[in-house]
Short mmCIF file of C-alpha atoms and ligand atoms in Angstrom, two decimals:
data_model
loop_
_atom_site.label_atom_id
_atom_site.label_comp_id
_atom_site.label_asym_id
_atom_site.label_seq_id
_atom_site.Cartn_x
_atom_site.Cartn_y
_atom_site.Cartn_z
CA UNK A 883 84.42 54.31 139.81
CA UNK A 884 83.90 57.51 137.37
CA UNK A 885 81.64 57.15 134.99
CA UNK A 886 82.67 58.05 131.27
CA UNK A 887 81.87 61.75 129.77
CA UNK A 888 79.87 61.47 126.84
CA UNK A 889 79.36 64.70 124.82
CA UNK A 890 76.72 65.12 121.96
CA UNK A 891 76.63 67.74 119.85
CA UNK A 892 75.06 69.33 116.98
CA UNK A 893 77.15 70.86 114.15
CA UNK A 894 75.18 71.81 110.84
CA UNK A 895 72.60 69.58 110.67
CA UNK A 896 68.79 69.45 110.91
CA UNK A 897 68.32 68.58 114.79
CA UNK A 898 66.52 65.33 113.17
CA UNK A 899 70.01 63.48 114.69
CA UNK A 900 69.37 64.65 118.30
CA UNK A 901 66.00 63.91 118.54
CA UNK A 902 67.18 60.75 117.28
CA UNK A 903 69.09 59.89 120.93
CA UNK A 904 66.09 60.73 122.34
CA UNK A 905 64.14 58.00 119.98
CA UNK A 906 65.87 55.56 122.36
CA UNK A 907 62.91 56.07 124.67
CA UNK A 908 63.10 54.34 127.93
CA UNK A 909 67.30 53.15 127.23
CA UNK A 910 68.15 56.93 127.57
CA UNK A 911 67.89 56.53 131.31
CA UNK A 912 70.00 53.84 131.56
CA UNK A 913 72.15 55.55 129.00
CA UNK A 914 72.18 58.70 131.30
CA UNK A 915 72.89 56.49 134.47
CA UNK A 916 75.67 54.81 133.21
CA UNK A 917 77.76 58.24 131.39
CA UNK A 918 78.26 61.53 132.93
CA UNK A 919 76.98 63.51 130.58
CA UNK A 920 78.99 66.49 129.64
CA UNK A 921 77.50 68.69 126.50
CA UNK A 922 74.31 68.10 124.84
CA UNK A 923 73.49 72.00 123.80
CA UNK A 924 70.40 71.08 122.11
CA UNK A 925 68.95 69.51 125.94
CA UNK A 926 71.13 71.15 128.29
CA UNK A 927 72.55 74.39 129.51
CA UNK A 928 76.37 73.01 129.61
CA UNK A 929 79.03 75.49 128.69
CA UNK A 930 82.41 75.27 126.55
CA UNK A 931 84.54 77.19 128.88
CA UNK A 932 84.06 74.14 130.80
CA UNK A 933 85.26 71.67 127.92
CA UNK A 934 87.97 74.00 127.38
CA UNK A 935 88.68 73.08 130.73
CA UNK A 936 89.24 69.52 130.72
CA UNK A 937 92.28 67.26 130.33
CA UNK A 938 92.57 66.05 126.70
CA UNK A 939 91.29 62.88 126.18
CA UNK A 940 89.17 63.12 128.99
CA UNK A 941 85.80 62.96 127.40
CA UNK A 942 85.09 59.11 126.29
CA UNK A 943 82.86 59.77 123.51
CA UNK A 944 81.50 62.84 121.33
CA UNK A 945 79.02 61.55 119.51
CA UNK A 946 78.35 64.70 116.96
CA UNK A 947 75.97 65.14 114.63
CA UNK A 948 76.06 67.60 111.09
CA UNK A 949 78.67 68.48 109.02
CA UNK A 950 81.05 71.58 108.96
CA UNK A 951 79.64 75.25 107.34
CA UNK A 952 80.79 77.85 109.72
CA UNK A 953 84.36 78.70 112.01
CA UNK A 954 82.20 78.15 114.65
CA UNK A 955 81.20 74.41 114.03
CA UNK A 956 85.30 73.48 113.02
CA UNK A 957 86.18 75.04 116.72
CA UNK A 958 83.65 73.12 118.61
CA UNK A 959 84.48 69.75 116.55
CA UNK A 960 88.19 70.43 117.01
CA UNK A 961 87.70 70.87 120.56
CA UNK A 962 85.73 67.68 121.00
CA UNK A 963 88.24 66.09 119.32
CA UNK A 964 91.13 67.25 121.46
CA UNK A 965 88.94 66.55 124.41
CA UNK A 966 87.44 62.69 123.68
CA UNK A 967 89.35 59.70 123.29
CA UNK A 968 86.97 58.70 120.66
CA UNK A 969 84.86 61.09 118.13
CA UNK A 970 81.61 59.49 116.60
CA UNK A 971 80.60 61.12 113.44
CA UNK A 972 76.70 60.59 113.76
CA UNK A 973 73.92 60.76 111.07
CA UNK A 974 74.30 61.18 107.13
CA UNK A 975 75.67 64.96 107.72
CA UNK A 976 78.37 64.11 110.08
CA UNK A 977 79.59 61.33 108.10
CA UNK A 978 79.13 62.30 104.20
CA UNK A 979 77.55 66.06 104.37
CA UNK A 980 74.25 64.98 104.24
CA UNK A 981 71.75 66.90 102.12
CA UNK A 982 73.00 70.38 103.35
CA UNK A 983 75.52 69.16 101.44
CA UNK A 984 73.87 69.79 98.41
CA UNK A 985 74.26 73.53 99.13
CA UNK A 986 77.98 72.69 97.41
CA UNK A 987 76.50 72.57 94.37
CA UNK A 988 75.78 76.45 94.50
CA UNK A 989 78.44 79.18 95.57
CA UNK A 990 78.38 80.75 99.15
CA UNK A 991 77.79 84.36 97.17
CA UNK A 992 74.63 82.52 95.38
CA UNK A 993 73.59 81.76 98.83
CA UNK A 994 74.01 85.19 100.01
CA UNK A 995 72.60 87.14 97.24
CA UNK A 996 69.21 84.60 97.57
CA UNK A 997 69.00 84.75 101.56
CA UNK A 998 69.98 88.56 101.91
CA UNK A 999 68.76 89.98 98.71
CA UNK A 1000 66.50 88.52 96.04
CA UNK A 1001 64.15 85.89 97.64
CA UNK A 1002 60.42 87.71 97.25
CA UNK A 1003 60.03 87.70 100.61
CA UNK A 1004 62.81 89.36 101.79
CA UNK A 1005 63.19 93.30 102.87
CA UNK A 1006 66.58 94.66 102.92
CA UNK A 1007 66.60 98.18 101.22
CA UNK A 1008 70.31 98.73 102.09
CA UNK A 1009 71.58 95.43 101.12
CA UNK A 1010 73.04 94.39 104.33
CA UNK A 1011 75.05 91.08 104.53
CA UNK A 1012 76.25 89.40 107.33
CA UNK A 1013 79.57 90.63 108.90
CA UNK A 1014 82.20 88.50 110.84
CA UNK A 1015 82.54 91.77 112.98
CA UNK A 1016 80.30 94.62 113.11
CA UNK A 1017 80.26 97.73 115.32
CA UNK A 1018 76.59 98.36 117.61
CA UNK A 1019 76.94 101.01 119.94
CA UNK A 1020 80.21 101.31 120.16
CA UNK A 1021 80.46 97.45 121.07
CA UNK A 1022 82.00 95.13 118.46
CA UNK A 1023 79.64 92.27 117.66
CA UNK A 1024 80.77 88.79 115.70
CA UNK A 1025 79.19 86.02 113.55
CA UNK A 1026 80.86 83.11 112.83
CA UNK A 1027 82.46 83.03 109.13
CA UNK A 1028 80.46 81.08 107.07
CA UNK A 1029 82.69 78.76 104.72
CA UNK A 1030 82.91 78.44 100.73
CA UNK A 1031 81.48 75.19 100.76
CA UNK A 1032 79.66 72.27 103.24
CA UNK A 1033 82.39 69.89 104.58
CA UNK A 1034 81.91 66.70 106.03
CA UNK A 1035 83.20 66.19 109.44
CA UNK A 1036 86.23 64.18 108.49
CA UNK A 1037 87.60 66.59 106.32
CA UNK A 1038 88.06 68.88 109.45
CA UNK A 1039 89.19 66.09 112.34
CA UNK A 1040 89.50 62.55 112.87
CA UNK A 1041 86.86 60.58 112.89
CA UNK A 1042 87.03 57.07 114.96
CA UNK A 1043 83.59 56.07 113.99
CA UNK A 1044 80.55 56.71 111.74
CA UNK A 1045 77.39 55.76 112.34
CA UNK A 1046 75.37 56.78 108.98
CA UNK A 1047 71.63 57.47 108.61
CA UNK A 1048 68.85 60.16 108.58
CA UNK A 1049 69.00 60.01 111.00
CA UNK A 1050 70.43 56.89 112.67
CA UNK A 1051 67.35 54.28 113.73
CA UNK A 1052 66.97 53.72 117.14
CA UNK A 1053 68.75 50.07 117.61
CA UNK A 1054 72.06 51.23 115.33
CA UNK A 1055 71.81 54.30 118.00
CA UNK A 1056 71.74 51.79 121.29
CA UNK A 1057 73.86 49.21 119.06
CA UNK A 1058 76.60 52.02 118.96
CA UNK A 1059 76.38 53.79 122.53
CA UNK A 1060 76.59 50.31 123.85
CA UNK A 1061 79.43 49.06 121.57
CA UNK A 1062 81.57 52.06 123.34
CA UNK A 1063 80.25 51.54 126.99
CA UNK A 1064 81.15 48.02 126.93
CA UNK A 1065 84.20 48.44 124.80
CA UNK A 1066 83.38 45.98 122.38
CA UNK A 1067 84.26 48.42 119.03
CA UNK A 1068 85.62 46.87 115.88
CA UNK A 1069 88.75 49.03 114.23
CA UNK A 1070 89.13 52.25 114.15
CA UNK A 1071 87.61 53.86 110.77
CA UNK A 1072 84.58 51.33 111.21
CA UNK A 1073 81.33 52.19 110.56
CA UNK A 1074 78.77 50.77 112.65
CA UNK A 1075 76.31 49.24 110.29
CA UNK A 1076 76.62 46.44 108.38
CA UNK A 1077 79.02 45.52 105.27
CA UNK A 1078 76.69 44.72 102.61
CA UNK A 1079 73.89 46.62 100.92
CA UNK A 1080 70.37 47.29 101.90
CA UNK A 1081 69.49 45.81 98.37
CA UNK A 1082 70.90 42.42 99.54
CA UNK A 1083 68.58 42.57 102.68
CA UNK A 1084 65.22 44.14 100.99
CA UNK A 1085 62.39 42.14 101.19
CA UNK A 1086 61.36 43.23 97.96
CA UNK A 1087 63.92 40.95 96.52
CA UNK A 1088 61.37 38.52 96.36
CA UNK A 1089 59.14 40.43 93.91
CA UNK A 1090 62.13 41.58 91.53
CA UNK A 1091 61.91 40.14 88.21
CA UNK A 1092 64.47 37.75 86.99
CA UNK A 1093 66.16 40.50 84.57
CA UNK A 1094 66.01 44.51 85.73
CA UNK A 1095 65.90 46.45 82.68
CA UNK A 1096 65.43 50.33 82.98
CA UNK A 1097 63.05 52.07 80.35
CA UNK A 1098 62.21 55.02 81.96
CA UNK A 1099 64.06 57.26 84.77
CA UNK A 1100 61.08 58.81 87.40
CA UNK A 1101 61.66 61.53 90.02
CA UNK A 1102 61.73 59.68 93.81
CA UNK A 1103 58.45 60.37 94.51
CA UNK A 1104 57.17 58.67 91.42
CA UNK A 1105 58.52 55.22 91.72
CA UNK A 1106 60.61 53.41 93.73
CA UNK A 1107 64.65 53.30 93.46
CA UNK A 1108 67.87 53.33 94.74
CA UNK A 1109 71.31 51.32 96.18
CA UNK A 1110 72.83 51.86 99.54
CA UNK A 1111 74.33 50.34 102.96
CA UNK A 1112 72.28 48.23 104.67
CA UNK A 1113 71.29 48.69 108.86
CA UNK A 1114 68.70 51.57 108.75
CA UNK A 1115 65.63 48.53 109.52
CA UNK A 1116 64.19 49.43 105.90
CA UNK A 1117 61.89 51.69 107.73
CA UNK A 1118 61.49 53.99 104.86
CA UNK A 1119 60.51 50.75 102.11
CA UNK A 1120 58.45 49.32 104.88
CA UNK A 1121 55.90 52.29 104.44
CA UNK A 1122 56.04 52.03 100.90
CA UNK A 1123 58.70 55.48 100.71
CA UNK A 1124 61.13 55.09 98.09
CA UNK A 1125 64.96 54.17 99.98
CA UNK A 1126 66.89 57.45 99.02
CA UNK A 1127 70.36 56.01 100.35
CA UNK A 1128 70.87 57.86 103.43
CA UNK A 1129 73.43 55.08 104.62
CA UNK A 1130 76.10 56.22 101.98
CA UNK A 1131 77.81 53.88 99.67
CA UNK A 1132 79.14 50.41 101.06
CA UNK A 1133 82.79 49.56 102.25
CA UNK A 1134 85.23 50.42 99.29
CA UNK A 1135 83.00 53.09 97.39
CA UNK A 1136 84.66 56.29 97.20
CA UNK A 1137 81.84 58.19 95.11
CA UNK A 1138 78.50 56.67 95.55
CA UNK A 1139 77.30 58.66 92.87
CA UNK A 1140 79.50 57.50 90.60
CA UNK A 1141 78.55 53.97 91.64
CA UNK A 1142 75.17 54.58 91.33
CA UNK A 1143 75.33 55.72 87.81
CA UNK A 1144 77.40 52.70 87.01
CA UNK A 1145 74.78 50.35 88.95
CA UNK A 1146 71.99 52.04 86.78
CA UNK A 1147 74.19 51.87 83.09
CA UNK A 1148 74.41 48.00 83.67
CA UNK A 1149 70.70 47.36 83.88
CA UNK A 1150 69.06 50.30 81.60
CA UNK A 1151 67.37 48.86 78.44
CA UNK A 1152 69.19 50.92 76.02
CA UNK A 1153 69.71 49.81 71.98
CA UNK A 1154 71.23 52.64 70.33
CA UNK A 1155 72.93 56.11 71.76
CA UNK A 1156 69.77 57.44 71.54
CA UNK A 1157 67.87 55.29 73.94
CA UNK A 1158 70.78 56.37 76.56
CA UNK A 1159 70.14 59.85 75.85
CA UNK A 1160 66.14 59.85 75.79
CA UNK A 1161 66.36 57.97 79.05
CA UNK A 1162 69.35 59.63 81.07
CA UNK A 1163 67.35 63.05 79.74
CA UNK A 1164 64.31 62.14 82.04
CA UNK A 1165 66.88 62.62 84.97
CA UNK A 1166 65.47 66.04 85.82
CA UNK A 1167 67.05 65.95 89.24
CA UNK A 1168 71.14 64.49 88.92
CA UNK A 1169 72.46 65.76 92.66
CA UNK A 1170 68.85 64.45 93.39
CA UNK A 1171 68.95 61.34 92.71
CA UNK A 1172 73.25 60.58 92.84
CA UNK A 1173 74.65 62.88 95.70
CA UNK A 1174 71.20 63.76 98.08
CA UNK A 1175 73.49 63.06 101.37
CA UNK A 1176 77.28 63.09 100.01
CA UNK A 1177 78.20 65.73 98.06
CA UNK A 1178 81.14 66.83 100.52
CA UNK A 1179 82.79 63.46 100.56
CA UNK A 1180 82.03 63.03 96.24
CA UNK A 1181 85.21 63.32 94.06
CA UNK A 1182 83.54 66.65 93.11
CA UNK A 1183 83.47 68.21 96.66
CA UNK A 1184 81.81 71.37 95.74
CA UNK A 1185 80.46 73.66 92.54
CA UNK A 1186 83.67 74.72 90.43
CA UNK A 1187 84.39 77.93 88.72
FE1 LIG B 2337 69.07 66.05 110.11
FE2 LIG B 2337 69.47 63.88 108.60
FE3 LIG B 2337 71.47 65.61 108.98
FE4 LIG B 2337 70.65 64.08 111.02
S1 LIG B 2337 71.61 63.36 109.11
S2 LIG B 2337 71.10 66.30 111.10
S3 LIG B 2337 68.44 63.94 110.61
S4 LIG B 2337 69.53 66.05 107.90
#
């Protein structure tokens, strides 16, 4: 019997996601016995003419990781989607932007001017940007376009399944692969980590005091903080780093940072006005602390105006 294709692929992201399949250690092999393997740029010299190629629907999973920046990234996650039967949006960047994402708080000209033109270290007398097309010796070269703003990779195709985290721990990773192999997947839409919230599950509950009251707001690498989905193994708390939420918001939150300010309203110790505003004014950080891995998928989107 065939074995499945499996594609994975890296869109704008870090590479952290990648060399996340590979934290599967030994399971990889089996992983790699059991799928045909198809595209994995990052490990292997595959090309797209021969995805282009294939049937539609013939690839049964593309597991991609990062989120959307440039024409070139839509095409390849438009072809994986017309090519796979199911489309895994893997990691925080795939699934909410992820902290590239915080690039939409700035404009793509901002980024330009910085990168091309007035960071101290850079030398560019003429003031040459990137071109789409440019002309070398009489041969016409292109870039991809680079977009206005970061977009997360269900704003550009349908997703059948998100597997958050940054990147994704190694059991959600095998939890995931094996969920499709076996075909033992829960609706379409799902994402593959549990319902509730990592606060429900931290074993710091057990040192919490009775009543939280907030009198003071630190930066993340002051103190500890923060509310999001449970499943990443509490690997960051377990070594005593703050949890910065790279799980996104639980099932029904459409603007974790919204949440999050609500969460931290209800429990800061606040008498007057001006207790709010001397303690929401130590927040020297907002996007920070609210939006570090969804700005793309916040009600805001992107900078405005
Ligand atoms: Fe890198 Fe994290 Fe994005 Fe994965 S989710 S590509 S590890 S920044």
């Amino acid at each position: 019997m065939a074995k499945p294709k499996v594609a994975i692929c890296w869109l704008g992201g870090c590479g952290g996601c990648d060399e996340a399949v590979v934290d599967i250690n030994e399971v990889l092999l089996s992983v790699a016995g059991a799928v045909d393997l198809i595209l994995w740029p990052v490990a292997l010299d595959f090309k797209y003419d021969s995805i282009k190629a294939m049937k539609d629907g013939e690839i049964a999973l593309s597991v991609v990781n990062g989120n959307v920046r440039n024409s070139e990234q839509e095409e390849v996650a438009k072809l994986l989607r017309e090519k796979s039967q199911i489309v895994l949006a893997f990691g925080a960047c795939a699934c909410f932007g992820g902290t590239p994402g915080l690039a939409n708080l700035t404009t793509k000209e901002d980024i330009f001017n910085w990168v091309y033109r007035d960071a101290p270290t850079v030398v560019n007398p003429d003031k040459v940007y990137p071109q789409t097309k440019s002309r070398v010796n009489g041969k016409e070269l292109t870039l991809p376009e680079f977009y206005d703003r970061v977009y997360a990779l269900n704003d550009i195709i349908n997703v059948d399944y998100y597997l958050p985290g940054c990147p994704p721990p190694p059991y959600s990773v095998m939890y995931a692969l094996s969920a499709v192999l076996e075909n033992k997947l829960p609706p379409k839409g799902s994402t593959l980590a549990p319902q509730r919230a990592l606060c429900d599950s931290c074993k710091r509950n057990k040192s919490k005091p009775e009543r939280l009251a907030i009198r003071e707001i630190k930066r993340i690498h002051e103190v500890e903080a923060t509310a999001t989905r449970d499943g990443c193994g509490e690997s960051c708390i377990n070594i005593n780093v703050p949890c910065r939420g790279c799980f996104g918001p639980v099932e029904g939150v459409t603007d974790s940072g919204a949440k999050f300010v609500s969460a931290l309203a209800s429990i800061l110790d606040a008498q007057s006005d001006a207790d709010i505003t001397r303690i929401a004014d130590q927040i020297t950080d907002l996007a920070g602390y609210l939006y570090r891995f969804s700005v793309p998928t916040s009600i805001l989107k992107k900078k405005r105006g």
